[in-house]
Structure formats: C-alpha cells, structure tokens
XYZ file of C-alpha atoms in Angstrom:
692
model
C -1.955 4.534 -11.914
C -0.289 8.089 -12.248
C -1.412 8.996 -15.855
C -4.861 9.539 -14.584
C -4.322 12.306 -13.325
C -3.172 13.317 -17.249
C -6.209 12.049 -18.417
C -8.346 13.582 -15.823
C -6.984 17.327 -16.961
C -7.985 15.867 -20.560
C -11.692 15.778 -18.966
C -11.325 18.404 -16.785
C -10.661 20.653 -19.615
C -14.074 19.176 -21.590
C -15.653 19.486 -18.798
C -15.026 23.637 -18.193
C -15.204 23.892 -22.224
C -18.693 22.937 -21.895
C -19.726 25.363 -19.401
C -20.146 22.747 -16.541
C -19.158 25.754 -13.975
C -20.365 28.714 -15.796
C -17.491 30.226 -14.807
C -17.790 33.233 -16.657
C -21.573 33.810 -14.587
C -20.568 31.668 -11.200
C -18.890 32.636 -8.228
C -19.039 30.360 -5.216
C -19.927 32.208 -2.679
C -20.759 35.500 -4.207
C -23.748 36.772 -6.287
C -23.929 40.315 -7.424
C -28.415 40.104 -6.981
C -28.346 37.805 -3.551
C -30.014 35.073 -2.822
C -33.384 33.733 -4.249
C -35.704 33.317 -0.783
C -37.431 30.518 -1.972
C -33.855 28.825 -2.732
C -32.770 30.091 0.965
C -35.728 28.471 2.707
C -35.116 25.192 0.107
C -31.748 25.055 1.276
C -32.656 25.247 5.031
C -35.099 22.625 4.814
C -32.154 20.442 3.258
C -29.837 21.162 6.473
C -32.763 20.593 8.974
C -32.746 17.001 7.554
C -28.801 16.465 7.785
C -26.679 15.322 10.376
C -23.794 17.569 10.902
C -21.794 16.516 13.703
C -18.659 19.052 12.814
C -20.514 22.019 12.181
C -19.649 21.956 8.573
C -22.755 23.615 7.954
C -22.614 26.367 10.422
C -22.208 29.190 8.198
C -25.863 28.650 6.781
C -27.474 31.558 8.534
C -28.262 35.230 7.136
C -30.182 36.208 4.479
C -27.696 35.584 1.489
C -27.445 31.861 0.775
C -24.927 32.400 -1.823
C -22.517 33.531 0.643
C -22.782 29.691 2.630
C -20.226 27.356 2.821
C -20.478 25.221 -0.641
C -23.216 26.958 -2.208
C -22.526 28.805 -5.529
C -25.016 31.328 -7.456
C -25.396 32.574 -10.794
C -23.708 36.502 -9.704
C -26.328 37.569 -12.228
C -29.654 35.645 -11.318
C -29.159 34.541 -7.767
C -30.094 31.219 -8.236
C -28.336 28.582 -6.899
C -26.328 26.171 -9.237
C -23.876 24.520 -6.776
C -23.645 22.345 -4.141
C -20.524 21.303 -3.250
C -20.701 19.426 0.261
C -18.088 16.996 -0.541
C -16.312 15.517 3.015
C -12.611 16.897 2.655
C -11.686 14.935 5.466
C -12.114 11.199 3.609
C -9.420 10.264 1.915
C -10.288 6.761 0.959
C -13.426 4.753 0.437
C -12.772 2.647 3.782
C -15.455 4.478 6.459
C -13.266 2.965 9.541
C -9.756 4.420 7.835
C -10.635 7.945 8.148
C -11.979 10.270 10.265
C -15.375 10.634 10.514
C -16.011 13.896 12.206
C -16.363 16.063 9.161
C -19.435 13.319 7.510
C -22.326 14.818 6.639
C -25.217 12.313 6.978
C -29.365 11.579 7.790
C -31.762 12.470 4.832
C -31.783 13.980 1.604
C -34.630 16.454 1.963
C -36.417 17.175 -1.442
C -36.712 20.652 -0.863
C -33.652 20.332 -3.362
C -36.437 20.165 -6.146
C -36.783 23.933 -5.755
C -33.023 24.654 -7.080
C -34.250 25.114 -10.615
C -31.193 25.566 -11.684
C -29.056 23.484 -10.007
C -26.431 22.109 -12.005
C -23.678 20.619 -9.506
C -24.294 18.630 -6.264
C -21.157 17.211 -4.672
C -22.115 14.714 -1.673
C -19.490 12.942 -2.125
C -17.629 11.063 1.310
C -20.240 11.650 3.296
C -21.879 8.810 5.159
C -25.772 8.417 4.988
C -26.005 5.259 6.545
C -27.642 3.044 3.837
C -30.301 5.487 3.164
C -31.750 4.920 -0.172
C -30.660 7.345 -2.715
C -34.075 9.671 -3.274
C -35.455 9.103 -6.595
C -36.341 12.405 -7.068
C -32.757 13.747 -7.950
C -33.677 12.131 -11.658
C -35.923 15.382 -11.597
C -33.207 17.967 -11.282
C -32.973 18.126 -14.967
C -30.023 21.096 -15.038
C -27.948 18.693 -13.384
C -24.388 18.572 -15.595
C -22.256 17.126 -12.553
C -23.322 14.715 -9.924
C -20.975 12.739 -7.637
C -21.985 10.429 -4.695
C -19.006 8.570 -4.870
C -18.085 7.011 -1.261
C -21.613 8.210 0.586
C -22.696 5.072 1.682
C -26.516 4.906 0.313
C -28.216 2.234 0.402
C -30.452 -0.216 -2.027
C -29.867 0.614 -5.822
C -29.275 3.363 -8.387
C -32.719 4.934 -8.858
C -33.708 4.211 -12.751
C -34.519 7.618 -12.558
C -31.365 9.291 -12.692
C -31.660 8.116 -16.841
C -33.571 11.536 -16.677
C -30.758 13.785 -16.235
C -30.157 14.423 -20.105
C -28.216 16.959 -19.429
C -25.533 14.903 -17.146
C -21.766 15.556 -18.008
C -19.959 13.500 -14.865
C -21.660 11.134 -13.029
C -19.552 9.772 -9.998
C -20.915 6.628 -7.986
C -18.198 5.136 -7.532
C -18.369 2.747 -4.122
C -21.594 4.922 -3.180
C -23.048 2.225 -1.654
C -23.126 0.940 1.977
C -23.757 -2.611 0.509
C -23.591 -4.092 -2.865
C -26.658 -5.244 -4.684
C -27.230 -5.863 -8.218
C -27.658 -3.495 -10.274
C -29.436 -2.896 -13.702
C -27.903 -0.757 -16.646
C -30.796 0.091 -18.343
C -31.108 3.404 -17.250
C -27.813 4.652 -18.623
C -28.896 5.012 -21.958
C -30.598 7.987 -21.670
C -27.199 9.807 -20.534
C -26.114 10.725 -24.041
C -24.268 13.841 -22.971
C -22.624 12.200 -20.224
C -18.294 12.316 -20.626
C -17.195 10.933 -17.412
C -19.218 7.841 -15.677
C -17.663 5.739 -12.754
C -19.739 3.056 -11.345
C -16.676 1.439 -9.422
C -17.788 -1.224 -6.836
C -21.198 -1.597 -8.520
C -22.618 -5.349 -8.865
C -22.956 -5.158 -12.353
C -23.150 -9.097 -12.635
C -26.814 -8.681 -13.550
C -25.589 -6.269 -17.214
C -23.085 -9.013 -17.564
C -24.359 -10.139 -20.939
C -24.863 -6.636 -22.076
C -22.857 -3.939 -20.588
C -20.863 -2.979 -23.341
C -24.196 -2.664 -25.406
C -25.637 0.241 -23.585
C -22.189 1.910 -22.560
C -21.462 2.022 -26.201
C -24.296 4.130 -26.435
C -22.835 6.675 -24.480
C -21.025 8.474 -27.781
C -19.514 11.125 -25.578
C -17.618 9.545 -23.034
C -14.300 10.326 -22.120
C -13.462 8.503 -18.992
C -15.040 5.117 -18.396
C -14.544 3.934 -14.743
C -16.138 0.253 -13.935
C -13.485 -1.381 -11.761
C -14.580 -4.031 -9.114
C -18.049 -4.693 -10.903
C -18.542 -8.352 -10.666
C -18.551 -8.401 -14.789
C -17.191 -11.344 -16.265
C -17.663 -11.008 -19.510
C -15.755 -8.961 -21.802
C -16.422 -9.267 -25.504
C -13.704 -10.653 -27.780
C -15.654 -9.366 -30.638
C -17.558 -5.850 -30.859
C -17.598 -4.385 -34.384
C -19.474 -1.246 -34.137
C -17.271 0.804 -31.536
C -18.808 4.580 -30.459
C -15.982 5.660 -28.311
C -14.274 8.457 -30.706
C -13.647 10.314 -27.334
C -12.316 8.205 -24.975
C -9.741 8.492 -23.095
C -9.621 6.715 -20.091
C -10.898 3.374 -19.516
C -10.760 1.292 -16.562
C -12.436 -2.167 -16.221
C -9.826 -3.405 -13.449
C -10.307 -6.136 -10.513
C -13.159 -7.967 -12.657
C -13.268 -11.367 -13.469
C -12.412 -11.382 -17.132
C -10.721 -15.088 -18.227
C -10.448 -13.978 -22.063
C -7.623 -13.188 -24.327
C -7.180 -9.351 -24.558
C -9.565 -8.268 -27.465
C -8.221 -6.731 -30.232
C -10.839 -4.224 -30.630
C -9.468 -2.374 -27.898
C -6.468 -1.479 -29.909
C -9.223 0.526 -32.324
C -9.812 2.953 -29.454
C -7.376 5.572 -31.105
C -8.346 8.446 -28.460
C -7.010 6.050 -25.408
C -5.103 7.907 -23.126
C -5.173 5.612 -20.229
C -6.031 1.833 -20.079
C -6.189 0.121 -17.062
C -7.314 -3.977 -16.953
C -5.136 -4.853 -14.093
C -6.424 -7.594 -11.642
C -8.454 -9.649 -13.838
C -7.761 -13.518 -15.080
C -6.806 -12.537 -19.006
C -4.782 -14.872 -20.944
C -2.653 -15.492 -23.938
C -0.388 -12.490 -24.996
C -0.516 -8.737 -25.236
C -1.643 -8.190 -28.525
C 0.827 -6.279 -31.152
C -2.264 -4.418 -32.341
C -1.799 -2.232 -29.115
C 1.118 -0.462 -31.121
C -1.773 1.452 -33.067
C -2.769 2.904 -29.708
C -0.238 6.096 -30.274
C -2.190 8.080 -27.495
C -1.500 5.702 -24.654
C 0.540 7.638 -21.799
C -0.639 4.740 -19.430
C -1.217 0.942 -19.781
C -1.819 -1.332 -16.429
C -1.601 -4.930 -17.313
C -0.656 -6.297 -13.831
C -2.247 -9.029 -11.951
C -3.322 -10.773 -14.903
C -1.329 -14.555 -13.839
C -2.139 -15.893 -17.156
C -1.183 -13.356 -19.050
C 2.131 -14.756 -20.546
C 4.496 -14.780 -23.518
C 7.466 -12.537 -24.426
C 7.295 -8.422 -24.787
C 7.325 -7.393 -28.280
C 9.663 -4.912 -30.026
C 5.917 -3.257 -31.498
C 4.871 -2.694 -27.445
C 8.416 -0.679 -27.234
C 7.026 2.088 -29.799
C 4.609 3.476 -27.577
C 6.547 6.566 -27.466
C 3.994 8.694 -25.247
C 3.812 5.547 -22.691
C 4.199 7.616 -19.112
C 3.378 4.196 -17.359
C 3.204 0.664 -18.251
C 2.585 -1.789 -15.464
C 2.965 -5.393 -16.518
C 3.763 -7.031 -12.804
C 2.263 -10.185 -11.642
C 1.882 -11.789 -14.967
C 3.509 -14.616 -16.603
C 5.483 -12.831 -19.347
C 9.088 -14.690 -20.263
C 12.169 -14.505 -22.433
C 14.189 -11.550 -22.795
C 13.551 -7.736 -22.714
C 16.538 -6.239 -24.540
C 14.197 -6.118 -28.013
C 11.415 -4.302 -26.039
C 13.736 -1.715 -24.292
C 15.982 -1.072 -27.205
C 12.564 0.045 -28.832
C 11.423 1.934 -25.977
C 14.749 3.922 -26.137
C 14.882 4.955 -29.840
C 11.904 6.952 -29.088
C 12.849 10.217 -29.700
C 11.974 11.126 -26.157
C 10.915 8.613 -24.445
C 8.357 9.886 -21.782
C 8.574 6.545 -19.638
C 8.223 7.624 -16.312
C 7.334 3.972 -14.564
C 8.319 0.794 -16.032
C 6.710 -1.926 -13.688
C 7.927 -5.621 -15.252
C 7.801 -7.568 -11.579
C 7.034 -10.938 -10.785
C 6.998 -12.487 -13.807
C 9.522 -14.974 -15.457
C 11.827 -12.865 -17.663
C 15.637 -13.852 -18.091
C 18.536 -12.868 -19.944
C 20.757 -9.681 -19.134
C 19.389 -6.342 -18.647
C 20.723 -4.346 -21.909
C 22.608 -0.906 -22.133
C 19.488 0.960 -23.740
C 17.808 0.463 -20.020
C 20.092 3.823 -19.015
C 18.765 5.635 -22.413
C 15.079 6.101 -20.667
C 15.877 8.928 -18.898
C 12.496 9.961 -17.485
C 11.995 7.112 -15.815
C 10.829 7.388 -11.940
C 10.244 4.173 -10.846
C 11.866 0.737 -12.081
C 10.731 -2.446 -10.791
C 12.410 -5.292 -11.846
C 11.981 -7.407 -9.000
C 11.040 -11.705 -8.887
C 12.135 -12.478 -12.153
C 15.261 -14.883 -13.251
C 17.451 -11.726 -14.336
C 21.209 -12.356 -14.985
C 24.606 -10.686 -15.522
C 25.258 -7.540 -14.367
C 23.560 -3.992 -13.593
C 24.481 -1.935 -17.120
C 26.574 1.052 -15.919
C 24.051 2.909 -18.086
C 21.989 3.214 -15.139
C 23.917 6.000 -13.756
C 22.112 8.106 -16.643
C 18.728 8.010 -14.774
C 18.769 11.041 -13.179
C 15.470 10.994 -12.113
C 14.900 7.638 -10.904
C 13.385 7.348 -7.459
C 12.917 3.781 -6.820
C 14.867 0.924 -8.439
C 13.970 -2.635 -7.420
C 15.754 -5.399 -8.938
C 15.669 -7.949 -5.441
C 14.804 -11.757 -6.192
C 16.764 -12.002 -9.319
C 19.656 -13.910 -10.349
C 22.074 -10.812 -10.993
C 25.712 -11.196 -10.405
C 29.032 -9.540 -9.816
C 29.184 -5.708 -8.443
C 26.780 -3.218 -9.416
C 28.277 -0.402 -10.902
C 29.831 2.768 -9.458
C 26.857 4.926 -11.715
C 25.172 4.151 -8.756
C 26.527 6.860 -6.873
C 25.192 9.304 -9.571
C 21.440 8.663 -9.077
C 20.702 11.924 -7.288
C 17.009 11.367 -6.906
C 17.186 7.897 -6.252
C 14.723 7.556 -2.641
C 14.514 3.805 -2.883
C 17.005 1.183 -3.676
C 16.677 -2.591 -3.489
C 19.201 -4.769 -4.480
C 18.553 -8.015 -2.344
C 18.605 -11.948 -3.186
C 20.628 -11.563 -6.107
C 24.237 -13.312 -6.324
C 26.404 -10.173 -5.868
C 30.220 -10.148 -5.256
C 32.856 -8.040 -4.564
C 33.611 -4.725 -2.983
C 30.711 -1.618 -2.167
C 32.663 1.285 -1.339
C 31.696 5.122 -0.397
C 31.638 5.917 -4.865
C 28.511 3.455 -5.120
C 26.704 6.109 -2.973
C 28.692 9.611 -3.346
C 26.020 11.437 -4.967
C 22.729 10.214 -3.346
C 21.236 12.758 -1.004
C 17.840 11.962 -1.175
C 18.495 7.791 -0.622
C 15.749 6.840 2.179
C 15.866 3.034 1.743
C 18.556 0.662 1.115
C 17.795 -3.083 1.089
C 20.703 -5.351 0.701
C 19.778 -9.166 1.815
C 20.726 -12.612 1.024
C 19.168 -15.530 2.202
C 22.296 -17.511 2.148
C 24.505 -17.261 5.229
C 27.776 -17.028 3.100
C 29.337 -13.518 2.563
C 30.488 -12.271 -1.145
C 29.970 -8.553 -0.843
C 32.089 -6.608 1.085
C 31.435 -3.010 2.452
C 35.129 -1.045 2.092
C 33.945 2.178 3.510
C 35.966 4.822 5.490
C 35.498 5.265 9.312
C 35.616 8.630 8.529
C 32.870 8.576 5.641
C 29.800 11.002 6.358
C 26.971 9.638 4.001
C 25.281 12.556 1.724
C 21.945 10.694 3.133
C 19.452 10.255 6.161
C 18.135 6.738 5.799
C 15.076 5.878 7.496
C 15.321 2.018 6.096
C 18.197 -0.321 6.265
C 18.305 -4.000 5.622
C 21.569 -5.560 5.048
C 21.922 -9.320 5.304
C 24.769 -11.573 4.952
C 27.240 -9.224 3.795
C 30.331 -7.910 5.028
C 29.782 -5.047 7.082
C 32.356 -5.433 9.992
C 34.475 -6.196 12.089
C 33.904 -2.896 13.543
C 30.430 -1.295 14.065
C 30.233 0.866 11.273
C 30.618 4.444 11.983
C 29.189 6.078 9.126
C 25.803 5.664 10.668
C 26.692 8.252 13.249
C 24.724 10.699 11.390
C 21.693 8.626 10.913
C 19.221 10.017 13.443
C 16.054 9.415 10.979
C 16.010 5.609 10.739
C 12.915 3.492 11.872
C 14.338 0.093 10.876
C 17.672 -0.690 11.235
C 18.685 -4.524 10.015
C 22.455 -5.373 10.108
C 21.840 -9.528 10.226
C 24.928 -11.634 9.811
C 27.325 -8.797 8.552
C 30.761 -9.760 10.622
C 30.318 -7.360 13.128
C 32.703 -8.429 16.450
C 32.451 -5.603 18.264
C 30.112 -3.491 20.995
C 27.615 -1.336 20.150
C 29.107 2.106 20.566
C 27.591 4.522 22.894
C 26.683 7.195 20.295
C 24.195 4.957 18.640
C 21.911 4.582 21.785
C 22.459 8.417 21.690
C 20.549 8.685 18.518
C 17.182 8.635 20.387
C 15.860 6.692 17.540
C 11.924 5.723 17.395
C 12.438 2.013 15.832
C 9.651 -0.378 13.875
C 12.235 -2.825 14.217
C 15.712 -3.476 15.030
C 17.803 -6.741 13.793
C 21.590 -7.246 14.613
C 21.647 -10.834 14.782
C 24.018 -13.508 14.122
C 27.033 -11.039 14.775
C 29.669 -11.540 17.563
C 27.998 -7.891 19.407
C 29.133 -7.982 22.935
C 28.560 -5.362 25.897
C 25.460 -4.497 27.594
C 21.964 -3.535 26.166
C 20.472 -0.207 27.784
C 16.612 -0.240 28.144
C 16.489 3.426 26.433
C 15.604 1.998 23.392
C 12.046 3.385 21.822
C 9.829 1.728 19.540
C 6.712 2.229 17.426
C 3.968 -0.245 17.711
C 4.293 -2.734 16.684
C 7.804 -2.970 17.539
C 10.307 -5.743 16.877
C 13.793 -6.679 18.139
C 16.328 -9.390 17.502
C 19.737 -9.794 19.094
C 19.734 -13.788 18.601
C 23.046 -14.946 18.304
C 25.252 -12.289 19.654
C 27.456 -12.473 22.907
C 25.330 -9.338 24.931
C 25.305 -9.409 28.302
C 24.031 -8.435 31.880
C 20.472 -8.171 33.044
C 17.562 -9.023 30.187
C 16.824 -5.211 28.841
C 13.241 -3.781 28.637
C 11.960 -1.677 26.050
C 8.649 0.482 25.540
C 5.333 -0.466 25.595
C 4.897 -0.643 22.018
C 6.871 -3.954 21.929
C 5.740 -6.910 19.898
C 8.198 -9.432 19.257
C 11.621 -9.889 21.519
C 14.070 -12.205 19.942
C 16.682 -12.548 22.414
C 18.162 -16.004 22.156
C 21.502 -17.559 22.430
C 23.670 -14.359 24.231
C 24.955 -14.173 27.951
C 21.899 -12.440 29.349
C 21.906 -13.165 33.137
C 20.065 -12.963 36.469
C 16.014 -13.352 36.541
C 13.310 -12.679 34.017
C 12.428 -8.731 35.094
C 9.809 -8.953 37.688
C 7.676 -5.879 35.839
C 7.978 -7.643 32.555
C 4.158 -7.831 32.002
C 3.826 -3.967 32.810
C 6.889 -2.586 30.672
C 6.086 -4.490 27.339
C 2.019 -6.280 27.557
C 2.010 -6.153 24.002
C 4.156 -8.864 23.441
C 3.636 -11.596 20.825
C 6.563 -13.483 20.729
C 8.904 -13.609 23.345
C 12.070 -16.127 23.070
C 14.885 -15.778 25.563
C 16.625 -19.232 25.456
C 20.284 -20.438 25.430
C 21.238 -17.769 27.882
C 22.156 -17.524 31.709
C 18.462 -16.568 33.337
C 18.350 -17.799 36.576
C 15.380 -17.554 39.359
C 11.778 -18.438 39.070
C 9.652 -17.658 36.072
C 8.463 -14.188 36.899
C 4.665 -14.198 37.835
C 4.168 -11.005 35.333
C 4.817 -13.061 32.468
C 1.361 -13.699 33.015
C 0.163 -10.295 32.050
C 1.694 -10.918 28.876
C -2.107 -11.920 27.637
C -1.041 -11.309 23.578
C 1.514 -13.671 23.696
C 1.758 -16.876 20.745
C 5.130 -17.939 21.590
C 6.927 -18.417 24.679
C 10.120 -20.047 24.470
C 12.893 -19.951 27.637
C 14.768 -22.973 27.126
C 18.279 -23.756 28.142
C 18.629 -21.567 30.737
C 18.811 -22.101 34.539
C 15.186 -21.104 35.623
C 13.840 -22.909 38.667
C 10.946 -23.263 40.759
C 7.474 -24.123 39.619
C 5.343 -22.672 36.501
C 3.584 -19.920 38.160
C -0.082 -20.317 37.475
C -0.485 -16.936 35.768
C 0.716 -17.914 33.067
C -3.112 -19.264 32.661
C -4.153 -15.999 31.430
C -2.386 -16.613 28.244
C -5.291 -18.049 26.221
C -3.898 -17.827 22.764
C -0.650 -19.285 23.305
C 0.927 -21.352 20.213
C 4.148 -22.538 21.400
C 5.505 -23.131 25.086
C 8.912 -24.528 25.066
C 10.462 -24.708 28.530
C 13.068 -27.228 27.620
C 16.068 -27.511 29.579
C 16.023 -26.120 32.732
C 15.279 -26.560 36.612
C 11.881 -26.229 36.927
C 10.259 -28.625 38.891
C 6.963 -29.539 40.946
C 3.536 -30.976 39.011
C 2.971 -30.033 35.591
C 0.168 -27.515 36.134
C -3.474 -28.734 34.749
C -4.652 -25.506 33.584
C -2.386 -26.176 30.759
C -5.039 -27.924 29.507
C -7.229 -24.772 29.152
C -4.624 -23.517 26.695
C -6.624 -24.390 23.393
C -4.607 -23.101 20.815
C -1.298 -24.965 22.305
C 0.556 -26.977 19.327
C 3.886 -27.280 21.115
C 4.356 -27.941 24.184
C 7.970 -28.892 25.796
C 8.607 -29.415 29.049
C 11.473 -32.216 28.986
C 14.970 -31.968 31.057
C 13.596 -30.727 33.398
C 12.884 -31.602 37.012
C 8.936 -31.730 36.913
C 7.382 -34.882 38.939
C 3.681 -36.486 39.635
C 1.498 -37.567 36.704
C 0.824 -35.383 33.825
C -2.874 -33.934 34.199
C -5.689 -35.809 32.386
C -6.678 -32.248 31.226
C -4.168 -32.265 28.133
C -6.522 -34.278 26.328
C -8.577 -30.912 25.646
C -5.057 -29.666 23.611
C -6.710 -31.032 20.481
C -4.246 -29.042 18.485
C -1.443 -30.523 19.963
C 1.242 -31.181 17.294
C 3.957 -31.669 19.282
C 4.844 -32.557 23.246
C 8.371 -33.119 24.588
C 8.543 -34.738 27.992
C 12.016 -35.694 27.614
C-alpha cells in the first residue's frame, strides 16, 4: 500500500525523537576519540566468522574501526553504537530473485557482546543459510533497533529477545529460512516497542492469544503481522491499549469473520491493511470514525459484500482505498459523491476492480482531482464515462475494462496529460475516435482497446499525417476499425514492445518504414486482417517472444525470427515453399508452432526435431510430402500433433507411442500405409485420434 511510506515517516519521526540514532553524538564512520580497541578486536572476530564473497567488509582494516563500512561510533566516547550491515542489493524476500553476490553469511560470533553500547543492529537481506539466531542477542541490552528481516536464519525466535527492554524497532519479516511455529510469550517484555514486523512467521501456535500479547505493547506505532497463519481475529476486544497505533497490517491470514468493530476505535490509525483474508459481511459504517486514515486495503476478501456507504466516503484524508476482488455490489454514486464533497480530497488511488458494482459513473468522479490510479475493471458499470473525467490532471492509470460501458468515451480524455496506462477493453463502445481523444497525452505508454466479439462498432478516424504526442510501448487493439490502410501514426512509435492490431480491418501491406523501426518485441499480433506481402526475417524479439500473423494474405517463404521466439502462429496465409531446413536452430525455444492452411511443400524438415520444447505442432492443410522424420521422436513434451490433409506417406512410426504427453494426434487425409503401431497404447493421455 502506497500510504505505508507516509505512515513510516510518522514512525521515523518518533524514532528520531526517541534518540535511536543519537544524531547529536553519532557519526557513521567517524569518531573524535577513536575506536575502542577491545571493540575493534570484537569486530574482527565477528568478521572472521562471516562469509563475505563480495568483500563488503574489506574496509575493516586499520586501527580506527569507526571508519569501517557499516560501523558507527559515538563521537564523544568512541563506543560502537551502530552495525548497519544490511545487503543493499536484495530488493525482495526471494533469495532466488536477486543478486546474491553481496550477501553476508556464516555464523554470528558472540564477540558482539563486547559492544556494550550497541543500540542499532541491521543484518537484513543477507543469507545465513539456516543457522540459529544466537540467543546471546538478547543480552545486547542497549539495543533499540534490531533488523534481521530476509536473512534466512533457522529454528525459531529465541525467547531471550524478550530481554531487550529498550528495543524500539524489531523487524523479523521473513527472516526464517523455513517457517516453524513461534510462541509469542517473549513479546510481552518489549514494553518500549514502537515498530514490530513478524511477517511470514508461523503464529498459529499463538492463534488464541496473539492480540492479548500485542495489546501489552502500549507504545506501538506500527504492527505488521502479514502472512502469519493467524485464523482468529476476535470480534470483541474491550480494552484496547493502541493509543498510538498508526499502521496495522494483518493481511494474508486466514480470518473468516466479519470485520470487527473494535478496529474503528483505534482513532490514531493512518494505514489499515486487511487484504487477502476471508472476511465476510459488510464494511462497517463505524470506519467513518477513523478520521486520520490515509490507507485502507480490504482487497481480496471474496466474501466481503454489501454496498459502499456514503459514510465511508466521508474519510476525507484517504489517499489509498483498495476494495478489489470482493463481492461488493450496487451503485457507487453516493459513495463517490461523498468523497468529492471533501474540501480537498486527498484520494490518489481508488481500486474497486473485480466486484459486482453496477450503474453509471457519477459526474463527481471527475472531482476527485488528486487521483493517480483509478481501477474500475471487471464490474458491471454501464453508460458513458462522464466528461468530467478530463479534470483528473494527475491521473496516471485508468482501468475500466470488462464492464458494460457504451457509447463513445469523451474527448476530455485528451486532457489527461499525466496518463500513462489506459485500458478500455471489453465494453460496448461505439462511435468514432479521433486525434482529439489523444491530443494532450504525452506520457501515454500503454493503450488497450479490445473486444472479444468480432463485430466492429468503434472506428478510428485519424489523419494520415497525424504525429502522436506519445511514444507507446504497449498497444492492444482488437475488433475496432483501424484500417483499411496500415496506420501511419505508428511511424514514430519506435519504443514499442507489444503491438496487437487484431481484426482491425487493415487490407494493406505492412510498409517498409515499420520494418525499419528496429523494434525489439515481446509480441506481434496482426491476425485476422487482410495484410499482404512478404514478412522479413529481420524482426527481433525478447524472450518469450510471441507472433501471430494468422488469417491474412502473407506470401513468400516461411519467415524465421530470433532465438527468443516461443510461440509462432502463421496459419491461414499464402506462405509457400518448404519448411526452412534450419528452423530448429533459428527458433529452438518454440513451444507452439502453427503453420497450417498454407501452401508449404516438400518434406518435414529434420531440424523440427530440434524443437525439443514444443507442446503443439500443427502443420495441417499444406502440400507436405514424404515420411514423418524420426527426429520428431525428440519432442517428448508434445501435446498436440496435427498433420491432417497433406501428402505424407510411409508408415505411422512406432516411436509416436513414446510421446507420453500426447493428447491429440491428427493424421487423417494423408497417404500413410501399413498397420497402426501397437505402441500407441502407451499414449495413455490420448483424448483424440484422427485417422480419417
């Protein structure tokens, strides 16, 4: 949730005021009185027990340990007070996703006990390979800040951490390599704690009493318990001590109750996150009392329903409201009207997607002038988008796909100068789109305007000499009238990575200037048009590249593209000549190849057998001849093999029975002879066998 940054600033101010960094006496890497030698030796012993593949601790030489990287000293006494050894290269808790070269590992040496004044210890985002968290950390009595998050320790949380009575900040988010049940009794001793994060810990053992324990921490400002296997969220809790709680994150647990009303009594809340639970019932009207609330995330609670009340719209300090993937129904007018009546609405993100909302979008939607992200997709909204939408000068992303909107969307879209993503797909639009809809959208990057139905009711009427103000990276337009000429406004779109112009009424050749844009694509889909001419081999793709040229009039030899292609659909064209001999070396990563309904001749290239990742091979309705090459035996993962209606001959090879994943085998309308091999009985997953 974006507003956690704001709440964290509140916490940081509190922490600074509490003196956790002693900014008046501490300089990281500097001390007027020099390093204490007993502490220098302790640090060297600590270093010797660590693994340091990238040499992050290479500066730990010389006499003054206060000048070493990650070491901070009190500049009056020379005592080490800070060890900041977090790994800056890791950005997530997935040890396989990020660069591991900067990770520290090994053992935590008890020599740290010699650092008598240490009050800040950060070992986060390293990899200690499942070693136990040393219980002696509980003897570092001066600690006020302890961060072991994402460092892959083993075992469980040592009870001795409960001795750190001065601790203000404790972050153990995803710090265990493997989850094990954790008892929370030790928490009751941390009476000074302001920040607590136990994300990813298995707290199921504490399911019956976790709230009572946490309620003893009277000074808490932030509490993070996401993904903690907590099935129990008490409906009644009379004696709350959270008078300063600003952030409460209980997301991704197993709560299957209604939303408890006692949450609305935590008047200091700035950020409340209950997403991805199984909460039921309606959003309590009592939440309207949370006047300080800036972020509310109730998304992903599929049994949370009812209507959005006007009272919820009175939370005028809200900056982020996430209610997607629930069962919320009814109209939104009263709710949006209330939000818009705030003297200066702070709302930056409104996510109502994947619900059962109906009715029209109110004009007041355009009065939420601070909106950056508006997500309304996958509902049943109807009618027009109000003209007032053009007032949202800061809007960056707008999603309204998969609704029942109709008519034409307003020209005021052209005034959304900050817009980067526009998704209008799968509605009932009709009318004409002109340059005016895009006239002042210099930041637009993603444009989606698709319709599953092939019937075209939306027409682009854009001048051939129009130069767009934007450089798109993603275009997905389906079942709209864009042709008959290939759109010349693409001439300056040299940053494209995805281009989908499917069933858009183009009956033209693709001009040379398009091939010369030198694009590196993720996807090219121009299927179901009347495009003609030859397709060059010069197209470049990024893995996993996808191309669909189906149902056009392309001709000439079958094109081959870059190594990174995974899916190629070229069916129903006029490609001719043989299957290229080097197809297996040019596109070895193909998983799907469909070249059916063309005019290909000659034998099946032996190198097709080098396409070892193929799941589907469809070469039906061509003029291919000869026998099925034995090399196809190498494609062990083949799911569909369709050779229907060619001039193939010879025996049906025995090795087909070794294709254990085969579900559909289509060999009809060829010239095969002899008996069916008995080995086909081993294709136990076979759903369809066509020998017509």
